[in-house]
Coordinates of C-alpha atoms and ligand atoms in Angstrom, one line a residue:
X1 CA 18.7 -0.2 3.6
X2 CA 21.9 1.0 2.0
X3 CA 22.1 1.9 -1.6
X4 CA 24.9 1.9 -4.1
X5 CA 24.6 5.9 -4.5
X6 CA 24.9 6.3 -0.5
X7 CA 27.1 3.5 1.0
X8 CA 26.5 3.1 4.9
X9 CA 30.9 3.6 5.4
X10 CA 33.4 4.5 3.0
X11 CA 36.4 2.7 1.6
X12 CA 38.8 5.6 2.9
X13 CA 36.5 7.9 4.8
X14 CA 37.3 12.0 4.4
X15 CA 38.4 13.1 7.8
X16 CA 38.7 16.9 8.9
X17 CA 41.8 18.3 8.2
X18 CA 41.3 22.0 9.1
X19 CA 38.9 23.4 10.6
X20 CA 38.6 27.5 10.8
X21 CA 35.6 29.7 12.8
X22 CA 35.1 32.6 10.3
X23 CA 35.0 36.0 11.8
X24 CA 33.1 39.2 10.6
X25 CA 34.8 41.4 8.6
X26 CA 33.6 44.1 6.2
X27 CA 33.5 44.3 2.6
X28 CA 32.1 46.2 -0.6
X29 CA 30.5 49.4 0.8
X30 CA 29.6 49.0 4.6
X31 CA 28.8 45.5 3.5
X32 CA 29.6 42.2 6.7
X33 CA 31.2 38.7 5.9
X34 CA 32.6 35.6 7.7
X35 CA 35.3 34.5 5.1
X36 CA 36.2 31.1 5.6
X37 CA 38.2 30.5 1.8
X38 CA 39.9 33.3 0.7
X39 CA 40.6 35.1 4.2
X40 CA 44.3 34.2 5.9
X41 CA 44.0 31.1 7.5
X42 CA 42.6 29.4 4.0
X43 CA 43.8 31.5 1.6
X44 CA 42.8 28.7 -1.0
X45 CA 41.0 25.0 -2.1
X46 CA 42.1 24.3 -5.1
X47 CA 39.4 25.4 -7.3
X48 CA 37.7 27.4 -4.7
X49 CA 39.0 30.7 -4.1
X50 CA 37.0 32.4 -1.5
X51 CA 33.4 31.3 0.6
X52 CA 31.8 34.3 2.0
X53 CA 28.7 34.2 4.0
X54 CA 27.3 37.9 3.7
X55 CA 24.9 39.7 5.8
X56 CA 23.9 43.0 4.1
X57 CA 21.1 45.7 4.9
X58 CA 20.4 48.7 3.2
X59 CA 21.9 51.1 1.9
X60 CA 25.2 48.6 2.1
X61 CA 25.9 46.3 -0.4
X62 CA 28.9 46.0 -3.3
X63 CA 28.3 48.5 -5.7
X64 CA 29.9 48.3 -9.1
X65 CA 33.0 46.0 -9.0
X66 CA 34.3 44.1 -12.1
X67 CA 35.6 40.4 -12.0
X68 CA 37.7 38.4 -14.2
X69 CA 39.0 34.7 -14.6
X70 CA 36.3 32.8 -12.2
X71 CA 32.7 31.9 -11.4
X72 CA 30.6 34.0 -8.3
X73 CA 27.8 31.1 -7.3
X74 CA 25.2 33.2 -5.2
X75 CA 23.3 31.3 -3.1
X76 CA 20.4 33.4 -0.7
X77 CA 19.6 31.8 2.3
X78 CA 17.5 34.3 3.5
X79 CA 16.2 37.4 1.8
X80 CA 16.9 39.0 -1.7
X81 CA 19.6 40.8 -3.7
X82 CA 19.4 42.6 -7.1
X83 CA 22.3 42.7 -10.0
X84 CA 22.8 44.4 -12.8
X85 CA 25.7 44.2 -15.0
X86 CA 27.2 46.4 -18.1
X87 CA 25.3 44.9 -20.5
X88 CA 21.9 46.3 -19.2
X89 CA 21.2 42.5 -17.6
X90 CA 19.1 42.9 -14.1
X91 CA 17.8 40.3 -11.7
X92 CA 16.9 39.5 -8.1
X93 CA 17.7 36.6 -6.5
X94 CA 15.5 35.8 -3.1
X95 CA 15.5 32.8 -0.5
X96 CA 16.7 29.6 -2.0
X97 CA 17.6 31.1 -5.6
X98 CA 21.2 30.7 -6.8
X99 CA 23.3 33.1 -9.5
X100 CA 25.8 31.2 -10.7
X101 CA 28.0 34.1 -12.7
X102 CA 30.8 32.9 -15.0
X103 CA 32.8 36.1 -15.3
X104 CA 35.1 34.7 -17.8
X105 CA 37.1 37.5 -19.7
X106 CA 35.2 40.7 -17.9
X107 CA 31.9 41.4 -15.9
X108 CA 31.0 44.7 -14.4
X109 CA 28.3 44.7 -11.9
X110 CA 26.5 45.5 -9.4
X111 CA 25.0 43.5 -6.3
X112 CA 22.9 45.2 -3.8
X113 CA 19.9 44.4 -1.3
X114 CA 16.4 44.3 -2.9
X115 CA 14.4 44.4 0.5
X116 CA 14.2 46.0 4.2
X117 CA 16.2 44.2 6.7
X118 CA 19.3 41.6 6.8
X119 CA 19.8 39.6 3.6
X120 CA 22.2 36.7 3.9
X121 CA 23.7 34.3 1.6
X122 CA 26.6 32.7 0.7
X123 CA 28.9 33.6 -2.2
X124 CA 31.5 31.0 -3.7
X125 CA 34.2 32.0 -6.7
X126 CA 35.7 28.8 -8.4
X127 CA 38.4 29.4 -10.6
X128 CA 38.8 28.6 -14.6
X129 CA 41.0 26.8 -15.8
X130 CA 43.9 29.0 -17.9
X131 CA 42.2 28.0 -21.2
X132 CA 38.9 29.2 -19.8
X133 CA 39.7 32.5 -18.4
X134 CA 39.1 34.7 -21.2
X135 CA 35.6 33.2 -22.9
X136 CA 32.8 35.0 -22.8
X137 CA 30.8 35.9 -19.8
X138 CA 27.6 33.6 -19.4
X139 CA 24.8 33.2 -16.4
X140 CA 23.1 30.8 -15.0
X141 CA 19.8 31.6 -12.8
X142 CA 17.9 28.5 -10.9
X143 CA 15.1 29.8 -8.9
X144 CA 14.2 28.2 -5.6
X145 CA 11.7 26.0 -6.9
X146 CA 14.0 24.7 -9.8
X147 CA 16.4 23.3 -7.2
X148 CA 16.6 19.8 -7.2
X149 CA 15.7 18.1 -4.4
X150 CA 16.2 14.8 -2.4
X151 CA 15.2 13.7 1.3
X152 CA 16.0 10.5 3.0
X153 CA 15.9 9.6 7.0
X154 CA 15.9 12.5 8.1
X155 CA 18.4 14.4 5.4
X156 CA 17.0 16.5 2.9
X157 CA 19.4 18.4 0.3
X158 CA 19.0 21.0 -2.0
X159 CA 21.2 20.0 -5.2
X160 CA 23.1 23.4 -6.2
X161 CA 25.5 21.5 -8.7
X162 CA 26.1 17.6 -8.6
X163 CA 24.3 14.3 -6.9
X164 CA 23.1 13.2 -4.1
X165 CA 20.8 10.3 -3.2
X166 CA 20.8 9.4 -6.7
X167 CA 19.1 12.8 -7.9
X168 CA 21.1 15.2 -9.7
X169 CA 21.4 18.9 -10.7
X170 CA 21.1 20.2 -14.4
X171 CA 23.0 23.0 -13.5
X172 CA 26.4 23.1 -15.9
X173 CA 29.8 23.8 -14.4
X174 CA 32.8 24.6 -16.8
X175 CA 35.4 23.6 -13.6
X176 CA 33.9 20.1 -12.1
X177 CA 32.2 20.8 -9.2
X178 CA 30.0 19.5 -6.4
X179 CA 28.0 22.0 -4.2
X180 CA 25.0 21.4 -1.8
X181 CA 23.1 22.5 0.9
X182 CA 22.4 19.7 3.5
X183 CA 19.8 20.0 6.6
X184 CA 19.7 17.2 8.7
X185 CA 17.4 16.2 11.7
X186 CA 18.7 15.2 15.1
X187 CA 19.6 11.6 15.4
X188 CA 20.4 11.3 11.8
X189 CA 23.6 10.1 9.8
X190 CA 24.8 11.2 6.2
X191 CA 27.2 9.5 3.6
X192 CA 27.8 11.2 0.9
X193 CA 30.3 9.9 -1.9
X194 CA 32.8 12.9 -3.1
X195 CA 35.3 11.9 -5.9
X196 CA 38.4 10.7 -5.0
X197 CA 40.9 13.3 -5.9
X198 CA 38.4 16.8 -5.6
X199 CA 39.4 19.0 -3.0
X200 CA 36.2 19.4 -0.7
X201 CA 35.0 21.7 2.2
X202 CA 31.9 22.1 4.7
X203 CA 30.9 25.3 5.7
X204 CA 28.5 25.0 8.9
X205 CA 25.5 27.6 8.3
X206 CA 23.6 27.0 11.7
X207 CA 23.4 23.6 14.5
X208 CA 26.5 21.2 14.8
X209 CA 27.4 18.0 13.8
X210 CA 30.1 15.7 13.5
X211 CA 32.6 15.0 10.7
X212 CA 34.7 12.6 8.8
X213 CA 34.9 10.2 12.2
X214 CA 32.4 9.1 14.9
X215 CA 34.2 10.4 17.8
X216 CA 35.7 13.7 16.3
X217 CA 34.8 17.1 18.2
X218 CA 31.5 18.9 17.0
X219 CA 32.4 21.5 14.5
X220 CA 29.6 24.1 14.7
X221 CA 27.8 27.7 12.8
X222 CA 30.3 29.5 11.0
X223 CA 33.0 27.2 10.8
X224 CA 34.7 25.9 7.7
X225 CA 35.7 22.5 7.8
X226 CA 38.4 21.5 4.7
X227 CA 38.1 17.7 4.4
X228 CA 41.0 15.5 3.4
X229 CA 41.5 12.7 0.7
X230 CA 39.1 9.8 0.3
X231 CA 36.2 8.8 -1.3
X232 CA 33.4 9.9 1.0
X233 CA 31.8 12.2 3.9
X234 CA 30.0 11.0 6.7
X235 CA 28.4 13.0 9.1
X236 CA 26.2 12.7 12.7
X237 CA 23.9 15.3 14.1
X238 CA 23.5 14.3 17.7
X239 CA 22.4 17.5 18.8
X240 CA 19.2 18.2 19.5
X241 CA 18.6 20.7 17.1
X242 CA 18.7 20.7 13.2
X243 CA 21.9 20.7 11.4
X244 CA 22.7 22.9 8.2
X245 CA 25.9 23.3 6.3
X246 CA 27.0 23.4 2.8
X247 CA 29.3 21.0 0.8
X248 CA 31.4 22.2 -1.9
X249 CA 34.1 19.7 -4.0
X250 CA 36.2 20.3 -6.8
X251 CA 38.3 18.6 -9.3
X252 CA 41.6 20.8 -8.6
X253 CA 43.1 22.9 -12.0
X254 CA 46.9 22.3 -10.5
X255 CA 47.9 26.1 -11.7
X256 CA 49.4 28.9 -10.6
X257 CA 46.6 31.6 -9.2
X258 CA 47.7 35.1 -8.8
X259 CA 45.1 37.2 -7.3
X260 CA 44.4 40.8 -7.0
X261 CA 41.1 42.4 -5.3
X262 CA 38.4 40.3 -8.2
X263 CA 40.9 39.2 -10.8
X264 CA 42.4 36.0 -10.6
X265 CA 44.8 34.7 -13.3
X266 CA 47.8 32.9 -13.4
X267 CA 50.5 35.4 -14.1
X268 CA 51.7 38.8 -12.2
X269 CA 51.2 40.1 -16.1
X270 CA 47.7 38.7 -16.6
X271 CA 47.0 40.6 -13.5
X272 CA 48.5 43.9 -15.0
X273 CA 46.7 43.7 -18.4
X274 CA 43.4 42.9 -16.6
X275 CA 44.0 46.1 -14.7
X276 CA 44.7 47.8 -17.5
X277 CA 41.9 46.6 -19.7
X278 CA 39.1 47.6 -17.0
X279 CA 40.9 50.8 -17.2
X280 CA 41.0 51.6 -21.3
X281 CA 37.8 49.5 -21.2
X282 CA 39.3 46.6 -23.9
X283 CA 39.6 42.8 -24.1
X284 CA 35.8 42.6 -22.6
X285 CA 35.8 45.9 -20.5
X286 CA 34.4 47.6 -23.5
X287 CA 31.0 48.8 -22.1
X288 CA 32.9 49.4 -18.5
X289 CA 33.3 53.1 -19.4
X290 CA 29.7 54.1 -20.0
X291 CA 28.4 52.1 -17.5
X292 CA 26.5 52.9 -14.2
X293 CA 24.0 51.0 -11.8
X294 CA 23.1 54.3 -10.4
Ligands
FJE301 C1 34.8 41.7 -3.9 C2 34.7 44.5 -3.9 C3 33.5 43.7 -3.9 N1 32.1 39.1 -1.1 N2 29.8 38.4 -1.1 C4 35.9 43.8 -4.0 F1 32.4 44.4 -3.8 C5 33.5 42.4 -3.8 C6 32.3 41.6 -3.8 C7 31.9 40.6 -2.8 C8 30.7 40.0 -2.6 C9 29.4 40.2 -3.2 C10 28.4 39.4 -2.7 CL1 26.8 39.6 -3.3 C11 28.6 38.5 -1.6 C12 30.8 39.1 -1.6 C13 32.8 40.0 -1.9 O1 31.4 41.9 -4.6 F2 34.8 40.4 -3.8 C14 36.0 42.5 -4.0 N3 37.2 41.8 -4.0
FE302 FE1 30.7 40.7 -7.7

C-alpha cells in the first residue's frame, strides 16, 4: 500500500517544536490578520519571513505599498483580490488562484478586495538570496484550475510549489521551496517527505489534527506549527471533521535579514538606500513617482 514517494513512517520523523495560536491584528488600511511568521513570537523561518492569513472587506485593503528583496505568494482561500502595480500590470486573483510576486529590486502596488463581503487568503514572503535581491521584478499567476492536484485515502492536496504523492507543481521558485494546501478526511493519516535540512512550518486553516507524533496534543485553526529536523511529516485527523492546513518548507539562505516595514535586505545600509531609492524613485523605483492605483 505504501509507495516510495509517501513512506508509511519516516527515518527521523519532524516533531513540533513550536507551536503559536495567531491573533488578529490590523494591517494596511483597516485591513485584519492572524500573523503567525513575522509577528513576535516567530519573528522568522529561515527563508520565510512572515505568514499572514488576511480577512479583508471593503473599502479596507493595502493600498499602494512598495516591496523589496523577497517573494509575496497570494494564495485566496475564499473570495477575490485585485492588484495593480507601477507598471500599469492589473489582475484578480479569486478562490483557489495563487500570485506568486517576486519583488526583486522594487515593486509598487496595490492589493485590494474585488467583491462584496470577507475575502480571505493567505499571504507568504520568502526571502532572496543576497545575489538575488536586486534582479528584476517578475510574476507568476496559476489559476485555480492550473493547480496541480493529487488525492489519496482520504488526502487530497493542492500543489502550490513542490511534490506530493508523486505529482508535482510547474510553478518555479528562485529560493527552494515547498508549499501546499492539504485537506484531509476524518480517520485519515498523511506522510509527507520534506528535505532533510529545509526549515518547515504548518499553518492550521480550519479542523485539527495531530503532528510529528501519534500521541502529541491536537494543534487546531489558526495555529502555526514550526516543525523540527528530519526527513518527513506525518499527521492524524481523528476528529470528526475535515482537516485543512498549509505546509510551507524551505532550503534556509543562512544570511543576515535586516527588515524594515516591506524591505528586507541584509544590511542596516541596504535598508537606508532602499528607502532612499523609493523616495528619489531610482534603482527600480523609477515609475514610483508617477504612479497611482487611484
Ligand atoms: C505590508 C503595508 C502593507 N499582509 N496580507 C505594510 F500594506 C503590507 C501588506 C500586507 C498584505 C497584503 C496582503 Cl494582500 C495580504 C498582507 C501585509 O501589503 F506587509 C506592510 N509591511
Ligand atoms: Fe504587497
Amino acid at each position: 500500500m505504501s509507495s516510495s514517494s509517501t513512506p508509511v513512517t519516516f527515518e527521523n520523523p519532524r516533531k513540533v517544536m513550536k507551536k503559536v495560536l495567531s491573533l488578529s491584528q490590523s494591517e494596511g488600511d483597516g485591513a485584519t490578520v492572524r500573523r503567525s511568521i513575522g509577528g513576535c513570537e516567530l519573528r522568522n523561518v529561515d527563508p520565510f519571513l512572515l505568514l499572514d492569513e488576511f480577512s479583508v472587506s471593503k473599502p479596507a485593503g493595502f493600498p499602494d505599498h512598495p516591496h523589496r528583496g523577497f517573494e509575496t505568494v497570494t494564495y485566496m482561500l475564499d473570495g477575490a483580490f485585485t492588484h495593480q502595480d507601477f507598471s500599469g500590470r492589473k489582475g484578480t486573483i479569486r478562490t483557489g488562484d495563487v500570485q506568486w510576486m517576486m519583488a526583486g529590486r522594487g515593486i509598487v502596488h496595490s492589493e485590494m478586495p474585488a467583491a462584496d463581503g470577507v475575502q480571505k487568503g493567505l499571504q507568504l514572503w520568502i526571502n532572496l538570496a543576497s545575489k538575488d535581491k536586486m534582479i528584476e521584478p517578475r510574476y507568476q499567476e496559476i489559476e485555480s484550475k492550473d493547480i496541480s492536484q493529487a488525492e489519496k485515502d482520504g488526502v487530497a492536496v493542492r500543489i502550490i510549489v513542490g511534490e506530493a504523492f508523486g505529482v508535482r507543481s510547474p510553478v518555479y521558485t528562485r529560493t527552494p521551496t515547498m508549499y501546499m494546501d492539504f485537506t484531509m478526511q476524518p480517520g485519515s493519516q498523511l506522510h509527507q517527505p520534506i528535505p532533510e535540512g529545509w526549515n518547515a512550518f504548518v499553518y492550521i486553516i480550519e479542523g485539527e489534527g495531530v503532528f510529528g507524533k501519534e500521541n502529541a496534543v491536537p494543534a487546531s485553526a489558526h495555529h502555526c506549527v514550526v516543525l523540527g529536523a528530519g526527513d518527513g511529516l506525518s499527521v492524524w485527523n481523528r476528529s470528526g471533521a475535515p482537516l485543512r492546513f498549509a505546509l510551507a518548507a524551505g532550503q534556509p539562505l543562512n544570511e543576515p535579514v535586516v527588515q524594515q516595514g516591506p524591505f528586507v535586505m541584509n544590511s542596516r545600509a541596504q535598508i537606508q538606500q532602499a528607502m532612499e531609492d523609493y523616495y528619489y524613485g531610482r534603482n527600480g523605483f523609477e515609475k514610483a513617482s508617477q504612479w497611482s492605483s487611484a
